[in-house]
Structure formats: C-alpha cells, structure tokens
Coordinates of N, CA and C in Angstrom, one line a residue:
X1 N -107.2 22.8 -0.9 CA -107.8 21.6 -1.5 C -108.3 20.8 -0.3
X2 N -109.5 20.3 -0.4 CA -110.1 19.4 0.6 C -110.4 18.0 0.1
X3 N -110.7 17.1 1.0 CA -111.1 15.8 0.6 C -112.2 15.8 -0.4
X4 N -113.2 16.7 -0.2 CA -114.3 16.8 -1.1 C -114.0 17.1 -2.5
X5 N -112.8 17.8 -2.7 CA -112.4 18.2 -4.1 C -111.8 17.0 -4.8
X6 N -111.2 16.1 -4.1 CA -110.4 15.1 -4.7 C -111.1 14.2 -5.8
X7 N -112.3 13.7 -5.5 CA -113.0 12.9 -6.6 C -113.2 13.7 -7.9
X8 N -113.5 15.0 -7.8 CA -113.8 15.8 -9.0 C -112.4 16.0 -9.7
X9 N -111.4 16.4 -9.0 CA -110.1 16.6 -9.6 C -109.5 15.3 -10.2
X10 N -109.7 14.2 -9.5 CA -109.3 12.9 -10.0 C -110.0 12.6 -11.3
X11 N -111.3 12.8 -11.4 CA -112.0 12.5 -12.6 C -111.5 13.4 -13.8
X12 N -111.2 14.7 -13.4 CA -110.7 15.6 -14.4 C -109.3 15.1 -14.9
X13 N -108.6 14.6 -14.0 CA -107.2 14.1 -14.3 C -107.3 12.9 -15.3
X14 N -108.4 12.2 -15.4 CA -108.6 11.1 -16.3 C -108.9 11.5 -17.7
X15 N -109.2 12.8 -17.9 CA -109.5 13.3 -19.3 C -108.3 13.1 -20.2
X16 N -108.5 12.9 -21.5 CA -107.4 12.7 -22.4 C -106.4 13.8 -22.3
X17 N -105.1 13.5 -22.2 CA -104.0 14.5 -22.2 C -103.8 15.1 -20.8
X18 N -104.6 14.9 -19.9 CA -104.5 15.6 -18.6 C -103.3 15.0 -17.8
X19 N -103.1 13.7 -17.9 CA -102.1 13.0 -17.1 C -100.8 12.9 -17.7
X20 N -100.6 13.5 -18.9 CA -99.4 13.4 -19.7 C -98.2 14.1 -18.9
X21 N -98.5 15.2 -18.2 CA -97.4 16.0 -17.6 C -98.1 16.8 -16.5
X22 N -97.3 17.4 -15.7 CA -97.8 18.3 -14.7 C -98.2 17.7 -13.4
X23 N -99.4 18.0 -12.9 CA -99.9 17.5 -11.7 C -100.0 16.0 -11.8
X24 N -99.6 15.4 -10.7 CA -99.6 13.9 -10.7 C -100.6 13.4 -9.7
X25 N -101.3 12.4 -10.0 CA -102.3 11.8 -9.0 C -102.1 10.3 -9.0
X26 N -102.7 9.8 -7.9 CA -102.6 8.3 -7.7 C -103.5 7.6 -8.7
X27 N -103.4 6.2 -8.7 CA -104.1 5.4 -9.6 C -105.6 5.4 -9.4
X28 N -106.1 5.8 -8.3 CA -107.6 5.8 -8.1 C -107.9 7.0 -7.1
X29 N -109.1 7.5 -7.2 CA -109.6 8.5 -6.3 C -109.5 8.1 -4.8
X30 N -109.7 6.8 -4.6 CA -109.7 6.2 -3.2 C -108.2 6.3 -2.7
X31 N -107.2 6.0 -3.5 CA -105.8 6.1 -3.1 C -105.5 7.6 -2.8
X32 N -106.0 8.5 -3.6 CA -105.8 9.9 -3.4 C -106.3 10.3 -2.1
X33 N -107.6 9.9 -1.8 CA -108.2 10.2 -0.5 C -107.5 9.7 0.7
X34 N -107.0 8.5 0.5 CA -106.3 7.8 1.6 C -104.9 8.5 1.9
X35 N -104.3 9.0 0.8 CA -103.0 9.7 1.0 C -103.1 11.2 1.4
X36 N -104.3 11.8 1.2 CA -104.5 13.2 1.4 C -104.1 13.7 2.8
X37 N -104.5 13.0 3.9 CA -104.2 13.5 5.2 C -102.7 13.7 5.5
X38 N -101.9 12.8 5.0 CA -100.4 12.9 5.2 C -99.9 14.0 4.2
X39 N -100.5 14.1 3.0 CA -100.1 15.2 2.1 C -100.4 16.5 2.7
X40 N -101.6 16.7 3.3 CA -102.0 17.9 3.9 C -101.0 18.3 5.0
X41 N -100.7 17.3 5.9 CA -99.8 17.6 7.0 C -98.5 18.0 6.6
X42 N -97.9 17.3 5.6 CA -96.6 17.5 5.1 C -96.5 18.8 4.3
X43 N -97.3 18.9 3.3 CA -97.2 20.1 2.4 C -97.7 21.3 3.0
X44 N -99.0 21.3 3.5 CA -99.6 22.6 3.9 C -99.0 23.0 5.3
X45 N -98.9 22.1 6.2 CA -98.5 22.5 7.6 C -97.0 22.6 7.7
X46 N -96.2 21.6 7.2 CA -94.7 21.7 7.4 C -94.0 22.5 6.3
X47 N -94.4 22.4 5.1 CA -93.7 23.1 4.0 C -94.3 24.4 3.7
X48 N -95.6 24.7 4.1 CA -96.3 25.9 3.8 C -96.5 26.0 2.3
X49 N -96.7 24.9 1.6 CA -96.9 24.8 0.2 C -98.0 23.8 -0.1
X50 N -98.3 23.6 -1.4 CA -99.3 22.6 -1.7 C -100.1 23.1 -2.9
X51 N -101.1 22.3 -3.2 CA -102.0 22.6 -4.3 C -103.3 23.1 -3.8
X52 N -103.9 24.1 -4.5 CA -105.2 24.6 -4.2 C -106.2 24.3 -5.3
X53 N -107.4 24.2 -5.0 CA -108.4 23.9 -5.9 C -108.8 25.2 -6.6
X54 N -108.9 25.2 -7.9 CA -109.4 26.4 -8.7 C -110.9 26.3 -8.9
X55 N -111.6 27.3 -8.4 CA -113.0 27.3 -8.4 C -113.5 28.5 -9.3
X56 N -114.4 28.2 -10.2 CA -115.0 29.2 -11.1 C -115.9 30.1 -10.2
X57 N -115.6 31.4 -10.2 CA -116.2 32.3 -9.2 C -117.7 32.4 -9.4
X58 N -118.2 32.4 -10.6 CA -119.7 32.7 -10.8 C -120.5 31.4 -10.5
X59 N -119.9 30.2 -10.6 CA -120.7 29.0 -10.4 C -120.3 28.2 -9.2
X60 N -119.1 28.4 -8.7 CA -118.6 27.6 -7.6 C -118.1 26.2 -8.0
X61 N -118.0 26.0 -9.4 CA -117.6 24.8 -9.9 C -116.1 24.6 -9.9
X62 N -115.7 23.4 -9.5 CA -114.2 23.1 -9.5 C -113.8 22.9 -11.0
X63 N -112.8 23.7 -11.3 CA -112.3 23.7 -12.7 C -110.8 23.3 -12.8
X64 N -110.2 23.1 -11.7 CA -108.8 22.6 -11.8 C -108.0 22.8 -10.5
X65 N -106.7 22.7 -10.6 CA -105.9 22.9 -9.4 C -104.6 23.6 -9.8
X66 N -104.0 24.3 -8.8 CA -102.7 25.0 -9.1 C -102.0 25.0 -7.7
X67 N -100.6 25.0 -7.8 CA -99.9 25.2 -6.6 C -98.4 24.9 -6.9
X68 N -97.7 24.7 -5.8 CA -96.2 24.5 -5.8 C -95.8 23.6 -4.7
X69 N -94.8 22.8 -4.9 CA -94.2 21.9 -3.9 C -92.7 21.8 -4.1
X70 N -92.1 21.3 -3.0 CA -90.6 21.1 -3.2 C -90.5 20.1 -4.4
X71 N -89.6 20.4 -5.3 CA -89.5 19.6 -6.5 C -88.0 19.3 -6.8
X72 N -87.9 18.2 -7.6 CA -86.5 17.8 -7.9 C -86.5 17.4 -9.4
X73 N -85.6 17.9 -10.1 CA -85.4 17.5 -11.5 C -83.9 17.0 -11.6
X74 N -83.8 15.7 -11.3 CA -82.4 15.1 -11.3 C -81.6 15.3 -12.6
X75 N -82.3 15.1 -13.7 CA -81.6 15.2 -15.0 C -80.9 16.6 -15.1
X76 N -81.6 17.6 -14.6 CA -81.1 19.0 -14.7 C -80.3 19.4 -13.5
X77 N -80.2 18.5 -12.5 CA -79.5 18.8 -11.3 C -80.1 19.9 -10.4
X78 N -81.4 20.0 -10.4 CA -82.1 21.1 -9.8 C -82.9 20.5 -8.6
X79 N -82.8 21.2 -7.5 CA -83.7 21.0 -6.3 C -84.3 22.3 -6.0
X80 N -85.6 22.5 -6.1 CA -86.2 23.8 -5.9 C -87.7 23.6 -5.6
X81 N -88.4 24.6 -6.0 CA -89.9 24.6 -5.9 C -90.5 24.5 -7.2
X82 N -91.3 23.5 -7.4 CA -91.9 23.2 -8.7 C -93.4 23.7 -8.7
X83 N -93.8 24.4 -9.7 CA -95.2 24.9 -9.8 C -95.9 23.9 -10.8
X84 N -97.1 23.6 -10.5 CA -97.9 22.8 -11.4 C -99.3 23.4 -11.5
X85 N -100.0 23.1 -12.6 CA -101.4 23.5 -12.8 C -102.1 22.5 -13.7
X86 N -103.4 22.5 -13.4 CA -104.3 21.6 -14.3 C -105.6 22.3 -14.3
X87 N -106.0 22.7 -15.5 CA -107.3 23.3 -15.7 C -108.1 22.3 -16.6
X88 N -109.3 22.0 -16.2 CA -110.2 21.1 -17.0 C -110.3 21.5 -18.4
X89 N -110.4 20.5 -19.3 CA -110.4 20.7 -20.8 C -111.5 21.8 -21.2
X90 N -112.7 21.7 -20.6 CA -113.8 22.6 -21.0 C -113.5 24.0 -20.5
X91 N -112.5 24.3 -19.7 CA -112.3 25.6 -19.1 C -110.9 26.2 -19.6
X92 N -110.2 25.4 -20.4 CA -108.9 25.9 -20.9 C -109.1 27.0 -21.9
X93 N -108.1 27.8 -22.1 CA -108.0 28.9 -23.0 C -109.1 30.0 -22.8
X94 N -109.4 30.2 -21.5 CA -110.4 31.2 -21.1 C -109.8 32.1 -20.1
X95 N -108.5 32.0 -19.8 CA -107.9 32.9 -18.8 C -107.9 32.4 -17.4
X96 N -108.5 31.2 -17.1 CA -108.6 30.7 -15.8 C -107.2 30.3 -15.3
X97 N -106.5 29.6 -16.2 CA -105.1 29.1 -15.8 C -104.2 30.3 -15.5
X98 N -104.3 31.4 -16.3 CA -103.4 32.5 -16.0 C -103.8 33.2 -14.7
X99 N -105.1 33.4 -14.4 CA -105.5 34.0 -13.2 C -105.1 33.1 -12.0
X100 N -105.3 31.8 -12.1 CA -105.0 30.9 -10.9 C -103.4 30.9 -10.7
X101 N -102.7 30.9 -11.8 CA -101.2 30.8 -11.7 C -100.7 32.1 -11.1
X102 N -101.2 33.2 -11.5 CA -100.8 34.5 -11.0 C -101.0 34.6 -9.5
X103 N -102.1 34.1 -9.0 CA -102.3 34.1 -7.6 C -101.4 33.1 -6.9
X104 N -101.1 32.0 -7.5 CA -100.1 31.0 -6.9 C -98.7 31.6 -6.9
X105 N -98.3 32.4 -7.9 CA -97.0 33.0 -7.9 C -96.9 34.1 -6.8
X106 N -98.0 34.8 -6.6 CA -98.0 35.8 -5.5 C -97.9 35.1 -4.2
X107 N -98.5 34.0 -4.0 CA -98.4 33.2 -2.8 C -97.0 32.7 -2.6
X108 N -96.3 32.4 -3.7 CA -94.9 32.0 -3.6 C -94.0 33.2 -3.2
X109 N -94.3 34.3 -3.7 CA -93.6 35.6 -3.4 C -93.8 35.9 -1.9
X110 N -95.0 35.7 -1.4 CA -95.3 36.0 0.0 C -94.5 35.0 0.9
X111 N -94.2 33.8 0.4 CA -93.5 32.8 1.2 C -92.0 33.0 1.0
X112 N -91.6 34.1 0.3 CA -90.2 34.4 0.0 C -89.5 33.3 -0.8
X113 N -90.2 32.6 -1.7 CA -89.6 31.6 -2.6 C -88.9 32.4 -3.7
X114 N -87.7 32.1 -3.9 CA -86.9 32.9 -4.9 C -87.1 32.6 -6.3
X115 N -87.4 31.3 -6.6 CA -87.6 30.9 -8.0 C -88.5 29.7 -8.0
X116 N -89.3 29.6 -9.1 CA -90.2 28.5 -9.4 C -89.7 27.9 -10.7
X117 N -89.9 26.6 -10.8 CA -89.7 25.9 -12.1 C -90.9 25.0 -12.4
X118 N -91.1 24.8 -13.6 CA -92.2 23.9 -14.0 C -91.7 23.0 -15.2
X119 N -92.3 21.9 -15.3 CA -92.0 21.0 -16.5 C -93.2 21.0 -17.3
X120 N -93.0 21.2 -18.6 CA -94.1 21.2 -19.6 C -93.8 20.3 -20.7
X121 N -94.8 19.5 -21.1 CA -94.6 18.6 -22.2 C -94.4 19.5 -23.5
X122 N -93.4 19.1 -24.3 CA -93.1 19.9 -25.5 C -94.2 20.1 -26.4
X123 N -95.2 19.1 -26.4 CA -96.3 19.2 -27.3 C -97.4 20.1 -26.8
X124 N -97.3 20.5 -25.5 CA -98.4 21.3 -24.9 C -98.1 22.8 -25.1
X125 N -98.5 23.2 -26.3 CA -98.2 24.6 -26.7 C -99.0 25.6 -25.9
X126 N -100.2 25.2 -25.5 CA -101.0 26.2 -24.7 C -100.3 26.4 -23.4
X127 N -99.8 25.3 -22.8 CA -99.2 25.5 -21.5 C -97.9 26.2 -21.6
X128 N -97.1 26.0 -22.7 CA -95.9 26.8 -22.9 C -96.2 28.3 -23.1
X129 N -97.3 28.6 -23.8 CA -97.7 30.0 -24.0 C -98.1 30.6 -22.6
X130 N -98.8 29.8 -21.8 CA -99.2 30.3 -20.5 C -97.9 30.6 -19.6
X131 N -97.0 29.7 -19.7 CA -95.7 29.9 -18.9 C -95.0 31.2 -19.4
X132 N -94.9 31.4 -20.7 CA -94.3 32.6 -21.2 C -95.0 33.8 -20.7
X133 N -96.4 33.8 -20.8 CA -97.2 34.9 -20.4 C -97.0 35.3 -18.9
X134 N -96.7 34.2 -18.1 CA -96.5 34.4 -16.7 C -95.0 34.8 -16.4
X135 N -94.2 34.9 -17.4 CA -92.8 35.3 -17.2 C -91.8 34.2 -17.0
X136 N -92.2 32.9 -17.2 CA -91.2 31.8 -17.2 C -90.4 31.8 -18.4
X137 N -89.1 31.4 -18.3 CA -88.2 31.3 -19.4 C -87.8 29.9 -19.5
X138 N -87.7 29.4 -20.7 CA -87.3 28.0 -21.0 C -85.8 27.9 -20.8
X139 N -85.4 26.9 -20.0 CA -83.9 26.6 -19.8 C -83.8 25.1 -19.9
X140 N -83.3 24.6 -21.0 CA -83.2 23.2 -21.2 C -84.6 22.6 -21.3
X141 N -84.9 21.6 -20.4 CA -86.2 21.0 -20.4 C -87.2 21.7 -19.4
X142 N -86.7 22.6 -18.7 CA -87.5 23.2 -17.6 C -87.8 24.7 -18.0
X143 N -88.9 25.2 -17.3 CA -89.3 26.6 -17.4 C -89.0 27.1 -16.0
X144 N -88.4 28.3 -16.0 CA -88.0 28.9 -14.7 C -88.5 30.3 -14.6
X145 N -88.9 30.7 -13.4 CA -89.3 32.1 -13.2 C -88.7 32.6 -11.8
X146 N -87.9 33.7 -11.9 CA -87.4 34.3 -10.7 C -88.5 35.1 -10.0
X147 N -88.8 34.8 -8.7 CA -89.8 35.5 -8.0 C -89.3 36.6 -7.2
X148 N -88.2 36.4 -6.5 CA -87.5 37.4 -5.7 C -86.1 37.6 -6.2
X149 N -85.6 38.8 -6.3 CA -84.2 39.0 -6.8 C -83.2 38.2 -5.9
X150 N -82.2 37.7 -6.5 CA -81.2 36.9 -5.7 C -80.4 37.8 -4.8

C-alpha cells in the first residue's frame, strides 16, 4: 500500500456497510495519510506485516485491501495475527476477495505465522462464506485458520 492508494481506499471505506467491521481507518483521508509513514515503518519494516492494496489486474483499478497485523481480541483472550480484507461494493462476489486472501494467507505462511484469526460481523454472510471457503473455522466470536502445523 502506498500514500497514493489511501484516498481511494478511504473513499471506499465510506461506502455503506464497509466500516461496520474489519479494516479500520481514521476519521479522514488526511489523518490516514498523516499516520501512514509511522504505520509503514512499524508494520512493514518492523513486523513484516501490513495491508496491501488489491488491484484489478486488467484495469489497474484499486478495488480493496487485504493483509494481516498483530491483533488482540481481549474478550476471547487471544493475542495473535489478525487478517482483514475489504473489497469495494461493486467488486464483491466476483472472486477478488478469495484471490486476494489466498495470496495474503500464502504470505503469512512464508512468514511462518502459525495461525490467523479474523473478526466478521454476524450479519456479513458473504464474508463468513469467504472465510469458510478459505478454511477458517468459527470459534466463538472469531474465525481461525491454522497456517502451519503446531
């Protein structure tokens, strides 16, 4: 993800239902841009994690983001690596989320991350179906996927 992607992703995030769960963004695109250098340094350089922009191959259009970060789910007592994804409304249910998430899961495997978890709004049936298709299993309020055997 680059600074140039942020205004497009932030605008996408403002679409109805996009901010309900999953990828979280600041109150304004300007705040996102201001915070991005420290995010990039911490996530990409120190943690070797972060979010990547999802680009439609045939047009070069930004259609979403996917990635993983150190995550914490205090209610469940979990500290681990949380995966998130956001695909723009006009690109949903066309396989882009599955393809992008598969690549992100492979990147997690290459980094020897043992397990990913994600949080999905109970009402987001499409996202739950995607998580199932990717091999995540629902455990309480979280969805988990083992990447490397324990």
